[in-house]
Amino acid sequence: MERESGSRTTYQFTLEQIEAMKRQAVLDAKEKMKEEIAKEIDEHIQEEWKQREQEMSGENEQERIEKILALLMSVPARILCEKFHWKGVRDENDHRSKLLQFSEAIVKEVNRICGDENADIRKYRDETYELYGVKYEVK
């Protein structure tokens, strides 16, 4: 009936009450944004983790080893460029590039070792230490 007669209900608030409602609305909006951001971050982390797991997984041990080798063989190239200021490969056909020569030599040596079923990695490691004084151990 009130709607039909056109009268409207009015509320009177003090300035303090209006400010309190504003603060509460801001706090509510802030909490909602925090929850949404936390959810987005969690989803992003989960997706990133899945991609990383996928990157290091494989259907068989051979595939997993190849992926790990690709990572491990990338490390020396980055160190040579970042710490020793070698120039990156600008043209993959430029065989004067020391980094390209180094990378090709690494790939050739790893393929040689992996291709030899009789190769003993421990022996290779020990020989490298005896010949060049460098020994890598996992701790």
PDB file of N, CA, C and O in Angstrom, residues 62 66 69 107-121:
ATOM      1  N   GLN A  62      64.390 -43.243 -19.892  1.00  0.00           N
ATOM      2  CA  GLN A  62      65.212 -42.629 -20.949  1.00  0.00           C
ATOM      3  C   GLN A  62      64.774 -41.183 -21.195  1.00  0.00           C
ATOM      4  O   GLN A  62      65.597 -40.276 -21.251  1.00  0.00           O
ATOM      5  N   GLU A  66      66.935 -37.760 -20.441  1.00  0.00           N
ATOM      6  CA  GLU A  66      67.222 -36.795 -21.509  1.00  0.00           C
ATOM      7  C   GLU A  66      66.820 -35.382 -21.102  1.00  0.00           C
ATOM      8  O   GLU A  66      67.542 -34.420 -21.366  1.00  0.00           O
ATOM      9  N   LEU A  69      69.351 -34.200 -18.552  1.00  0.00           N
ATOM     10  CA  LEU A  69      70.615 -33.889 -19.227  1.00  0.00           C
ATOM     11  C   LEU A  69      70.537 -32.545 -19.950  1.00  0.00           C
ATOM     12  O   LEU A  69      71.494 -31.774 -19.939  1.00  0.00           O
ATOM     13  N   VAL A 107      77.597 -31.860 -26.158  1.00  0.00           N
ATOM     14  CA  VAL A 107      76.586 -32.778 -26.695  1.00  0.00           C
ATOM     15  C   VAL A 107      77.258 -34.024 -27.272  1.00  0.00           C
ATOM     16  O   VAL A 107      76.817 -35.155 -27.027  1.00  0.00           O
ATOM     17  N   LYS A 108      78.344 -33.824 -28.004  1.00  0.00           N
ATOM     18  CA  LYS A 108      79.054 -34.954 -28.607  1.00  0.00           C
ATOM     19  C   LYS A 108      79.582 -35.898 -27.527  1.00  0.00           C
ATOM     20  O   LYS A 108      79.445 -37.120 -27.637  1.00  0.00           O
ATOM     21  N   GLU A 109      80.184 -35.335 -26.485  1.00  0.00           N
ATOM     22  CA  GLU A 109      80.754 -36.162 -25.416  1.00  0.00           C
ATOM     23  C   GLU A 109      79.658 -36.896 -24.642  1.00  0.00           C
ATOM     24  O   GLU A 109      79.785 -38.086 -24.343  1.00  0.00           O
ATOM     25  N   VAL A 110      78.568 -36.210 -24.326  1.00  0.00           N
ATOM     26  CA  VAL A 110      77.467 -36.861 -23.601  1.00  0.00           C
ATOM     27  C   VAL A 110      76.870 -37.968 -24.453  1.00  0.00           C
ATOM     28  O   VAL A 110      76.596 -39.072 -23.956  1.00  0.00           O
ATOM     29  N   ASN A 111      76.682 -37.706 -25.741  1.00  0.00           N
ATOM     30  CA  ASN A 111      76.138 -38.742 -26.631  1.00  0.00           C
ATOM     31  C   ASN A 111      77.092 -39.934 -26.727  1.00  0.00           C
ATOM     32  O   ASN A 111      76.658 -41.085 -26.780  1.00  0.00           O
ATOM     33  N   ARG A 112      78.394 -39.654 -26.733  1.00  0.00           N
ATOM     34  CA  ARG A 112      79.378 -40.734 -26.799  1.00  0.00           C
ATOM     35  C   ARG A 112      79.280 -41.603 -25.546  1.00  0.00           C
ATOM     36  O   ARG A 112      79.245 -42.827 -25.622  1.00  0.00           O
ATOM     37  N   ILE A 113      79.201 -40.952 -24.386  1.00  0.00           N
ATOM     38  CA  ILE A 113      79.136 -41.702 -23.126  1.00  0.00           C
ATOM     39  C   ILE A 113      77.826 -42.484 -23.033  1.00  0.00           C
ATOM     40  O   ILE A 113      77.820 -43.662 -22.677  1.00  0.00           O
ATOM     41  N   CYS A 114      76.717 -41.826 -23.370  1.00  0.00           N
ATOM     42  CA  CYS A 114      75.411 -42.493 -23.269  1.00  0.00           C
ATOM     43  C   CYS A 114      75.255 -43.599 -24.321  1.00  0.00           C
ATOM     44  O   CYS A 114      74.517 -44.556 -24.118  1.00  0.00           O
ATOM     45  N   GLY A 115      75.928 -43.443 -25.430  1.00  0.00           N
ATOM     46  CA  GLY A 115      75.834 -44.443 -26.494  1.00  0.00           C
ATOM     47  C   GLY A 115      76.652 -45.686 -26.226  1.00  0.00           C
ATOM     48  O   GLY A 115      76.444 -46.730 -26.848  1.00  0.00           O
ATOM     49  N   ASP A 116      77.586 -45.606 -25.298  1.00  0.00           N
ATOM     50  CA  ASP A 116      78.443 -46.745 -24.973  1.00  0.00           C
ATOM     51  C   ASP A 116      77.847 -47.483 -23.787  1.00  0.00           C
ATOM     52  O   ASP A 116      77.889 -46.998 -22.652  1.00  0.00           O
ATOM     53  N   GLU A 117      77.303 -48.657 -24.044  1.00  0.00           N
ATOM     54  CA  GLU A 117      76.668 -49.424 -22.969  1.00  0.00           C
ATOM     55  C   GLU A 117      77.665 -49.877 -21.922  1.00  0.00           C
ATOM     56  O   GLU A 117      77.306 -50.173 -20.785  1.00  0.00           O
ATOM     57  N   ASN A 118      78.926 -49.931 -22.280  1.00  0.00           N
ATOM     58  CA  ASN A 118      79.950 -50.374 -21.341  1.00  0.00           C
ATOM     59  C   ASN A 118      80.548 -49.217 -20.544  1.00  0.00           C
ATOM     60  O   ASN A 118      81.409 -49.435 -19.692  1.00  0.00           O
ATOM     61  N   ALA A 119      80.114 -47.997 -20.830  1.00  0.00           N
ATOM     62  CA  ALA A 119      80.676 -46.832 -20.145  1.00  0.00           C
ATOM     63  C   ALA A 119      80.285 -46.859 -18.668  1.00  0.00           C
ATOM     64  O   ALA A 119      79.145 -47.151 -18.316  1.00  0.00           O
ATOM     65  N   ASP A 120      81.244 -46.575 -17.846  1.00  0.00           N
ATOM     66  CA  ASP A 120      81.021 -46.514 -16.402  1.00  0.00           C
ATOM     67  C   ASP A 120      81.143 -45.047 -15.992  1.00  0.00           C
ATOM     68  O   ASP A 120      82.230 -44.465 -16.079  1.00  0.00           O
ATOM     69  N   ILE A 121      80.057 -44.476 -15.547  1.00  0.00           N
ATOM     70  CA  ILE A 121      80.040 -43.054 -15.206  1.00  0.00           C
ATOM     71  C   ILE A 121      80.994 -42.762 -14.053  1.00  0.00           C
ATOM     72  O   ILE A 121      81.673 -41.746 -14.038  1.00  0.00           O
TER      73      ILE A 121
END
